[in-house]
PDB file of N, CA and C in Angstrom:
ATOM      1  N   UNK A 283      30.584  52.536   1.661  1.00 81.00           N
ATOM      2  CA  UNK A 283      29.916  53.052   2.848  1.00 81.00           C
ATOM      3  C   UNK A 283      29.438  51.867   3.688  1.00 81.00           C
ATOM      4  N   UNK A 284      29.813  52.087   4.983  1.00 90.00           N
ATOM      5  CA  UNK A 284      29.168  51.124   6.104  1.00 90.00           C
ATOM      6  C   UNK A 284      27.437  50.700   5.834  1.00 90.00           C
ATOM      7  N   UNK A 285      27.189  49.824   6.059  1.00 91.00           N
ATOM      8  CA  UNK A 285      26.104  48.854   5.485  1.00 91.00           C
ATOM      9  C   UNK A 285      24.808  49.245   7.024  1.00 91.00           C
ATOM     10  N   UNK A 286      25.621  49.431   8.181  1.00 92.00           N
ATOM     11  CA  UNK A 286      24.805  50.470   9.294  1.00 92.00           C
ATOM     12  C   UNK A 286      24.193  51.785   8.816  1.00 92.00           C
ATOM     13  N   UNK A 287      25.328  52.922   8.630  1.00 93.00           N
ATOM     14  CA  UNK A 287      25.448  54.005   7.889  1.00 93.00           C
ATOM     15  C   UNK A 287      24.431  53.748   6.998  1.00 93.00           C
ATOM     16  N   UNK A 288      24.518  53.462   5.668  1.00 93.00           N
ATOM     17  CA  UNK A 288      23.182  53.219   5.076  1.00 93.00           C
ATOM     18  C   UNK A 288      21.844  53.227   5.406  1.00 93.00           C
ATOM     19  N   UNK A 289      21.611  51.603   6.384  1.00 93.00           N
ATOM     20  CA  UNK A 289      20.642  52.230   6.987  1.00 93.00           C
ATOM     21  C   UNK A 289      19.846  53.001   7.512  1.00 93.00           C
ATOM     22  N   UNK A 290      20.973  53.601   8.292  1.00 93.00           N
ATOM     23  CA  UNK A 290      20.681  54.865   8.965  1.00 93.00           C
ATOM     24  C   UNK A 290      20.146  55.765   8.126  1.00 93.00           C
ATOM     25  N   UNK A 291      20.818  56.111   7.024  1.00 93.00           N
ATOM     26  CA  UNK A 291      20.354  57.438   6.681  1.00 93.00           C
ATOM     27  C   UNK A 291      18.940  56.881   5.836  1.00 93.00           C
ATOM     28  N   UNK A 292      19.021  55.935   5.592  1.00 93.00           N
ATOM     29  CA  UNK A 292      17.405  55.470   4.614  1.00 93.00           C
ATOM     30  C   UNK A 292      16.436  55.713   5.492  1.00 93.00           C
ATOM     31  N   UNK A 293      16.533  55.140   6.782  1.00 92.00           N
ATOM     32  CA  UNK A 293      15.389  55.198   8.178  1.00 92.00           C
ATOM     33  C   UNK A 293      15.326  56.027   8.363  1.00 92.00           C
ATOM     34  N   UNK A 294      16.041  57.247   8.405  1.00 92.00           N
ATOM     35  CA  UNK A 294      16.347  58.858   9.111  1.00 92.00           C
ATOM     36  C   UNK A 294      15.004  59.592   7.659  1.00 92.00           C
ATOM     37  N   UNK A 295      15.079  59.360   6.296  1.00 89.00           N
ATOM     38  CA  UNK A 295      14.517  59.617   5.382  1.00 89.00           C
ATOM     39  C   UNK A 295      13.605  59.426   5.312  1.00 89.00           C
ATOM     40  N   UNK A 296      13.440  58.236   5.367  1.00 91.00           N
ATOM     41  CA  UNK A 296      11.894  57.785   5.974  1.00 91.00           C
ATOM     42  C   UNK A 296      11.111  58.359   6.931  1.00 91.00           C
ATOM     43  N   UNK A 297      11.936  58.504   8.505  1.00 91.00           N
ATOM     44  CA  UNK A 297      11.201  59.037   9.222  1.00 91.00           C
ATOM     45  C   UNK A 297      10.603  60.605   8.955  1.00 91.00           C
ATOM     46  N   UNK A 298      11.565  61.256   8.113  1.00 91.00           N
ATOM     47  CA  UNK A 298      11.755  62.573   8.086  1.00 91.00           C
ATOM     48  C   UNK A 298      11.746  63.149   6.827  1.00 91.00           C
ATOM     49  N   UNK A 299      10.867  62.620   6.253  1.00 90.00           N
ATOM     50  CA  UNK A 299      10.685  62.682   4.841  1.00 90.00           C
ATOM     51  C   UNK A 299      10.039  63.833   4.384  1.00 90.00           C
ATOM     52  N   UNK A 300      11.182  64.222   3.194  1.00 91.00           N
ATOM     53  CA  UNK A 300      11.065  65.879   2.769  1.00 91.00           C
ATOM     54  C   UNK A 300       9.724  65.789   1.510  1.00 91.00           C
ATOM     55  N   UNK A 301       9.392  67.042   1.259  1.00 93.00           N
ATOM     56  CA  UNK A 301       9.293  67.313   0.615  1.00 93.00           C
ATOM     57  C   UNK A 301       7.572  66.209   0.436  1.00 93.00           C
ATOM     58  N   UNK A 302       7.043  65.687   1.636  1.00 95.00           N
ATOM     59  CA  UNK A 302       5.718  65.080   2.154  1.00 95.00           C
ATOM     60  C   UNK A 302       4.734  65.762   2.360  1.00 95.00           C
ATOM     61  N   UNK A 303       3.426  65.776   1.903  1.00 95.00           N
ATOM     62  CA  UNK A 303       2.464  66.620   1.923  1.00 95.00           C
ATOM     63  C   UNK A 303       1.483  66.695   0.830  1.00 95.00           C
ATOM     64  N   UNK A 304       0.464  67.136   1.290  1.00 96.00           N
ATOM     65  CA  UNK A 304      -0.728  68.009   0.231  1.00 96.00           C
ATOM     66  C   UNK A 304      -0.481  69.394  -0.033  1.00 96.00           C
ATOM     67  N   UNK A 305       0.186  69.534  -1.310  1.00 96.00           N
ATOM     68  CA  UNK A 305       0.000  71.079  -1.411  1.00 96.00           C
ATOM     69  C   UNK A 305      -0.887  71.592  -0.602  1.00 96.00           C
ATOM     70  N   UNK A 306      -1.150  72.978  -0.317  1.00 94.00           N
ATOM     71  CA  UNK A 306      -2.020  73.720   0.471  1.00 94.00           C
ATOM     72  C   UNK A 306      -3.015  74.948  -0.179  1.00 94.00           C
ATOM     73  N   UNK A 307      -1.948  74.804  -1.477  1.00 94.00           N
ATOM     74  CA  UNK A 307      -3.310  75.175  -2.837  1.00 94.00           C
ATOM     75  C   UNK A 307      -2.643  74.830  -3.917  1.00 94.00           C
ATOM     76  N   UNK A 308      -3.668  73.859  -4.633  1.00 93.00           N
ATOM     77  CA  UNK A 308      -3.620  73.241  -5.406  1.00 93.00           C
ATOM     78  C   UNK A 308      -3.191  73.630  -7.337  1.00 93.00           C
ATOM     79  N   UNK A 309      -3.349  74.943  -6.777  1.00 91.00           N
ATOM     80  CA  UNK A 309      -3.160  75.570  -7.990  1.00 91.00           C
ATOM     81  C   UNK A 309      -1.827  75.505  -9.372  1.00 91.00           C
ATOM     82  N   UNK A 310      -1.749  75.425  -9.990  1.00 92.00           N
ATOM     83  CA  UNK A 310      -0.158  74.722 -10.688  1.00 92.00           C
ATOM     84  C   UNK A 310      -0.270  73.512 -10.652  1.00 92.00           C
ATOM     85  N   UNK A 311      -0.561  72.674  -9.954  1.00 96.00           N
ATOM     86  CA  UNK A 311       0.002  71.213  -9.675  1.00 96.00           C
ATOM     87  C   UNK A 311      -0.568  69.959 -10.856  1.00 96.00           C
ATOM     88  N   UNK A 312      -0.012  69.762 -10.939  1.00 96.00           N
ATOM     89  CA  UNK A 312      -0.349  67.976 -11.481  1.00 96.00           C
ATOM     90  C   UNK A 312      -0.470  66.668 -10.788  1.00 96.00           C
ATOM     91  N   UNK A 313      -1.183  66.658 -10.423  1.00 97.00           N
ATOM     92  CA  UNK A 313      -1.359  64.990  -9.227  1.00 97.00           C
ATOM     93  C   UNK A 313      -0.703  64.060 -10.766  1.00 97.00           C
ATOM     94  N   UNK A 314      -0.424  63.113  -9.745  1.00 95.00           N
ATOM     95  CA  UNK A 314      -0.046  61.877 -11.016  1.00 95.00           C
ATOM     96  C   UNK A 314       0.297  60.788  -9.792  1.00 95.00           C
ATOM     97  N   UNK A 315      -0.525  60.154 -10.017  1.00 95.00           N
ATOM     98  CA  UNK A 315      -0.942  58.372  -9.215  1.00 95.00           C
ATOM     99  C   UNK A 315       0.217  57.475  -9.348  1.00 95.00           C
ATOM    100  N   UNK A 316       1.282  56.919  -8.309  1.00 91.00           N
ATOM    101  CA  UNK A 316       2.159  55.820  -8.693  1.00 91.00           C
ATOM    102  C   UNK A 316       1.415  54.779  -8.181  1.00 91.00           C
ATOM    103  N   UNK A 317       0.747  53.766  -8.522  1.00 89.00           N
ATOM    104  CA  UNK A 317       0.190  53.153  -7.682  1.00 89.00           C
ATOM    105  C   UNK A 317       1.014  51.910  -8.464  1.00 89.00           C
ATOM    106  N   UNK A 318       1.411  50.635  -6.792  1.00 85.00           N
ATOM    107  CA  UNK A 318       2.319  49.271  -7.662  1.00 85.00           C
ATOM    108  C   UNK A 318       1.719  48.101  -7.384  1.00 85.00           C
ATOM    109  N   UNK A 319       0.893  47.721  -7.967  1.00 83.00           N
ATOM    110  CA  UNK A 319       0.112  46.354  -7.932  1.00 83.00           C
ATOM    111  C   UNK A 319       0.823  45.629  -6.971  1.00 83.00           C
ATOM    112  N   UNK A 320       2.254  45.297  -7.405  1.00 86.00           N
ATOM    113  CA  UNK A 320       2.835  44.306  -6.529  1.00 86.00           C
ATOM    114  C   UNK A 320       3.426  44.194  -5.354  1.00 86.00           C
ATOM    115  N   UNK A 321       3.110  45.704  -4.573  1.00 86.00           N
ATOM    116  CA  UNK A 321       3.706  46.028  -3.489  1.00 86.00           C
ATOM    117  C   UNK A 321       2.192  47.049  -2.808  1.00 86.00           C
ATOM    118  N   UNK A 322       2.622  47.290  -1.656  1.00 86.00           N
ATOM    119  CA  UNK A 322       1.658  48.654  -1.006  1.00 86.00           C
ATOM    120  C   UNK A 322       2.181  49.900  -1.668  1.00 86.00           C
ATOM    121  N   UNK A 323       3.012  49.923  -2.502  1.00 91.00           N
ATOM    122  CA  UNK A 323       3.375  51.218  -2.784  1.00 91.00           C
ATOM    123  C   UNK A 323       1.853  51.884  -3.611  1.00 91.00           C
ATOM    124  N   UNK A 324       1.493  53.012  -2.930  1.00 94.00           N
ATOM    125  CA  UNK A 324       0.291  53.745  -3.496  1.00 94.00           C
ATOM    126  C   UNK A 324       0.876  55.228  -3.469  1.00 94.00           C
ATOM    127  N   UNK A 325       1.580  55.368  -3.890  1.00 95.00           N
ATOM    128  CA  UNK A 325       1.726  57.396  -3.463  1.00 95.00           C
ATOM    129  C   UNK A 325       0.987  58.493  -4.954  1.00 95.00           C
ATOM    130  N   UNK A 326       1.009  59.599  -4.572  1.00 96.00           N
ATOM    131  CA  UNK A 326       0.381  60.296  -5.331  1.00 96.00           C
ATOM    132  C   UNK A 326       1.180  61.567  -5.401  1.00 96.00           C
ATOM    133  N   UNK A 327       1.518  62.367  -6.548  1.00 96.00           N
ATOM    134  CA  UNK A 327       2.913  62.867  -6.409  1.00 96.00           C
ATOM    135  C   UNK A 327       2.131  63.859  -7.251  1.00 96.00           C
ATOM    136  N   UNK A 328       3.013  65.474  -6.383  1.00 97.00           N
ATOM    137  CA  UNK A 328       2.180  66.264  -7.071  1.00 97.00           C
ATOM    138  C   UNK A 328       3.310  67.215  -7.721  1.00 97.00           C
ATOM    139  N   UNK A 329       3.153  68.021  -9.057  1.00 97.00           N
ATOM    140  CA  UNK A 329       4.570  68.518  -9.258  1.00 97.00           C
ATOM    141  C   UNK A 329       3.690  70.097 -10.047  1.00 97.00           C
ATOM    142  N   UNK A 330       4.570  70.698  -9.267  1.00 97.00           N
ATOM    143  CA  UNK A 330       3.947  72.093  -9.572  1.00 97.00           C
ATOM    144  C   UNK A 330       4.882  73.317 -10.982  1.00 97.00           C
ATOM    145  N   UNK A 331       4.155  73.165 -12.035  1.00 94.00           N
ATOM    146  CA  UNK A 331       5.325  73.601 -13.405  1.00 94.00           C
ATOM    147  C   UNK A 331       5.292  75.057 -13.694  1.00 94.00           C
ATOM    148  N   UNK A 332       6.330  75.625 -13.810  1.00 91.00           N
ATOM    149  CA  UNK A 332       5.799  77.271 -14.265  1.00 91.00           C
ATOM    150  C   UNK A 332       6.837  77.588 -15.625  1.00 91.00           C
ATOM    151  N   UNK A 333       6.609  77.541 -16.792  1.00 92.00           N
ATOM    152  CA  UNK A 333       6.886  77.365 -18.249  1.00 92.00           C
ATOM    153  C   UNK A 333       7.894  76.005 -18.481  1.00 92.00           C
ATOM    154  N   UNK A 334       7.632  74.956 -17.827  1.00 91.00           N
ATOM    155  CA  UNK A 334       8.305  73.781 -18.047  1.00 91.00           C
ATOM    156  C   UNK A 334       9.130  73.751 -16.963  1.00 91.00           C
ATOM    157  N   UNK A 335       9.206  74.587 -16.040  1.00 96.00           N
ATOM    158  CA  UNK A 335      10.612  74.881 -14.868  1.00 96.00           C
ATOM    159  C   UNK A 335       9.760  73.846 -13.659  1.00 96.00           C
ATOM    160  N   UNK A 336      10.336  72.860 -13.130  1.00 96.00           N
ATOM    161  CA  UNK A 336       9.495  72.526 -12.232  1.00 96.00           C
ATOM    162  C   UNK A 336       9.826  73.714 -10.762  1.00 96.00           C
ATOM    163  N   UNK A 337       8.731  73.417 -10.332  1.00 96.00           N
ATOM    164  CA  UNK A 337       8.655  75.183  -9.052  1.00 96.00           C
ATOM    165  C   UNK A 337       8.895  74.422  -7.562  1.00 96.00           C
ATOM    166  N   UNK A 338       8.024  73.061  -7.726  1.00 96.00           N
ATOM    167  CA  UNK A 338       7.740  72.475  -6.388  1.00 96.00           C
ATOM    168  C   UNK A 338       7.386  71.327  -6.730  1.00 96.00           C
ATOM    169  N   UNK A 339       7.582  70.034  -5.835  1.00 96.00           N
ATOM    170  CA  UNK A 339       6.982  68.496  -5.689  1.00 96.00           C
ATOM    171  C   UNK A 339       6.830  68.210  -4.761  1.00 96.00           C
ATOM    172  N   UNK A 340       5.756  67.302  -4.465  1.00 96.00           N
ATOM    173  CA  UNK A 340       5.319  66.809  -2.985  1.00 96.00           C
ATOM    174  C   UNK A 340       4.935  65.458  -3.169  1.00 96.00           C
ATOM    175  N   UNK A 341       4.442  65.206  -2.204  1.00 95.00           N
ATOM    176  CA  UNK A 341       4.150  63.762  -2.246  1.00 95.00           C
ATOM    177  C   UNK A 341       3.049  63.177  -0.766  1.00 95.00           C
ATOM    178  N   UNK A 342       2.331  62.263  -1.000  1.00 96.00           N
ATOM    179  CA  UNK A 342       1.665  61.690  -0.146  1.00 96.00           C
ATOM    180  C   UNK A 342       1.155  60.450  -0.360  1.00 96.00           C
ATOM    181  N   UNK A 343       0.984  59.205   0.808  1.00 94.00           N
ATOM    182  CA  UNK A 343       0.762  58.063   0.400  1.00 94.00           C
ATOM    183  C   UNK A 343       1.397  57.273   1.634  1.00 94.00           C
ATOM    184  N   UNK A 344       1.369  55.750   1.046  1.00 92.00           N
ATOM    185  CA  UNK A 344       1.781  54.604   1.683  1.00 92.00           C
ATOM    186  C   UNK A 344       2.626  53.942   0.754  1.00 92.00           C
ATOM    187  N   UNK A 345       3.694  53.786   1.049  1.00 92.00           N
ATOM    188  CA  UNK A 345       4.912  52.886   0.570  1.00 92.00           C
ATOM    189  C   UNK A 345       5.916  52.357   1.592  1.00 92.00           C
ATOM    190  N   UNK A 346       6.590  51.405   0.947  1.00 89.00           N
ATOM    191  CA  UNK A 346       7.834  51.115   2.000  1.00 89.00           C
ATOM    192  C   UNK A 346       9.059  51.645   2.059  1.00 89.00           C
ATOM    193  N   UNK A 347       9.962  51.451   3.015  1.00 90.00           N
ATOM    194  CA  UNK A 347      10.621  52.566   3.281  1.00 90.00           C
ATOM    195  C   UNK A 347      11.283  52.776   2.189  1.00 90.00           C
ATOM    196  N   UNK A 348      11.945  52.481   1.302  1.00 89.00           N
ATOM    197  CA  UNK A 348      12.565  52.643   0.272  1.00 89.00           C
ATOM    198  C   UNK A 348      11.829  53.255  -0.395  1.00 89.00           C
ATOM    199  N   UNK A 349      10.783  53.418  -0.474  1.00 88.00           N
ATOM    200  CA  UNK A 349       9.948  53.958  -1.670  1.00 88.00           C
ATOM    201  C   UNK A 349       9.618  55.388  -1.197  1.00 88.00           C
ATOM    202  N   UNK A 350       9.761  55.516   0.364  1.00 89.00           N
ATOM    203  CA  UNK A 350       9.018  56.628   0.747  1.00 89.00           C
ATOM    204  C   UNK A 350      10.815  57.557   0.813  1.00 89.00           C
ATOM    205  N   UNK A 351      11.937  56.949   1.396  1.00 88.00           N
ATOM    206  CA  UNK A 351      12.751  57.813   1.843  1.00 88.00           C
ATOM    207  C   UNK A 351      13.765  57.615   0.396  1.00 88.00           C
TER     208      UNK A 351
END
Protein backbone atom coordinates (compact mmCIF):
# COMPACT_ATOMS: atom_id res chain seq x y z
CA UNK A 1 0.00 0.00 0.00
CA UNK A 2 1.03 3.59 -0.95
CA UNK A 3 2.98 5.12 2.01
CA UNK A 4 0.39 8.52 1.28
CA UNK A 5 -2.62 6.12 1.42
CA UNK A 6 -1.51 5.03 4.77
CA UNK A 7 -1.30 8.10 6.04
CA UNK A 8 -4.29 9.06 5.04
CA UNK A 9 -6.30 6.63 6.46
CA UNK A 10 -4.29 6.81 10.04
CA UNK A 11 -5.09 10.83 10.04
CA UNK A 12 -8.72 10.21 8.76
CA UNK A 13 -8.83 7.75 12.19
CA UNK A 14 -7.53 9.97 14.18
CA UNK A 15 -9.56 12.71 13.19
CA UNK A 16 -12.65 10.57 13.27
CA UNK A 17 -12.15 8.32 15.80
CA UNK A 18 -14.72 5.57 16.50
CA UNK A 19 -15.84 4.23 19.10
CA UNK A 20 -14.47 7.80 21.45
CA UNK A 21 -16.31 8.76 24.41
CA UNK A 22 -17.67 8.49 28.02
CA UNK A 23 -20.17 5.97 28.21
CA UNK A 24 -23.40 7.83 29.05
CA UNK A 25 -24.22 5.28 31.80
CA UNK A 26 -21.80 3.77 33.33
CA UNK A 27 -23.41 0.78 34.21
CA UNK A 28 -21.60 -2.70 32.91
CA UNK A 29 -18.42 -1.01 32.26
CA UNK A 30 -14.93 -1.53 33.45
CA UNK A 31 -12.68 1.62 33.21
CA UNK A 32 -9.11 0.30 32.94
CA UNK A 33 -6.24 3.15 32.82
CA UNK A 34 -3.51 2.77 29.85
CA UNK A 35 -1.41 5.25 31.06
CA UNK A 36 2.60 5.26 29.19
CA UNK A 37 5.20 6.84 31.23
CA UNK A 38 7.20 7.25 28.17
CA UNK A 39 4.96 8.95 25.92
CA UNK A 40 1.60 11.33 26.49
CA UNK A 41 -0.26 8.35 25.88
CA UNK A 42 -2.92 8.57 28.92
CA UNK A 43 -6.27 6.97 27.67
CA UNK A 44 -8.82 5.29 29.77
CA UNK A 45 -10.74 2.51 28.10
CA UNK A 46 -13.96 1.42 29.07
CA UNK A 47 -15.35 -2.14 28.07
CA UNK A 48 -18.81 -3.03 28.78
CA UNK A 49 -19.22 -7.30 29.47
CA UNK A 50 -22.51 -9.20 29.49
CA UNK A 51 -21.56 -13.09 30.50
CA UNK A 52 -17.97 -12.66 29.16
CA UNK A 53 -19.47 -11.37 25.59
CA UNK A 54 -17.93 -8.02 25.26
CA UNK A 55 -21.32 -5.63 24.43
CA UNK A 56 -19.43 -2.25 23.91
CA UNK A 57 -15.84 -0.28 24.22
CA UNK A 58 -15.03 3.22 24.33
CA UNK A 59 -12.40 5.19 24.98
CA UNK A 60 -11.18 8.67 26.10
CA UNK A 61 -7.92 10.50 26.61
CA UNK A 62 -4.74 11.99 25.08
CA UNK A 63 -2.44 10.01 22.90
CA UNK A 64 -0.69 10.28 19.64
CA UNK A 65 -2.03 9.66 16.59
CA UNK A 66 -1.18 6.19 16.38
CA UNK A 67 -2.34 5.46 19.61
CA UNK A 68 -5.58 7.24 19.25
CA UNK A 69 -6.51 6.08 15.46
Amino acid sequence: MDANIRRSIILDNYEDAKNRGIPDDMDGYIKINSNNDSCIDNIDIYVKLNDDVIEDVRFEGEACVIAIS
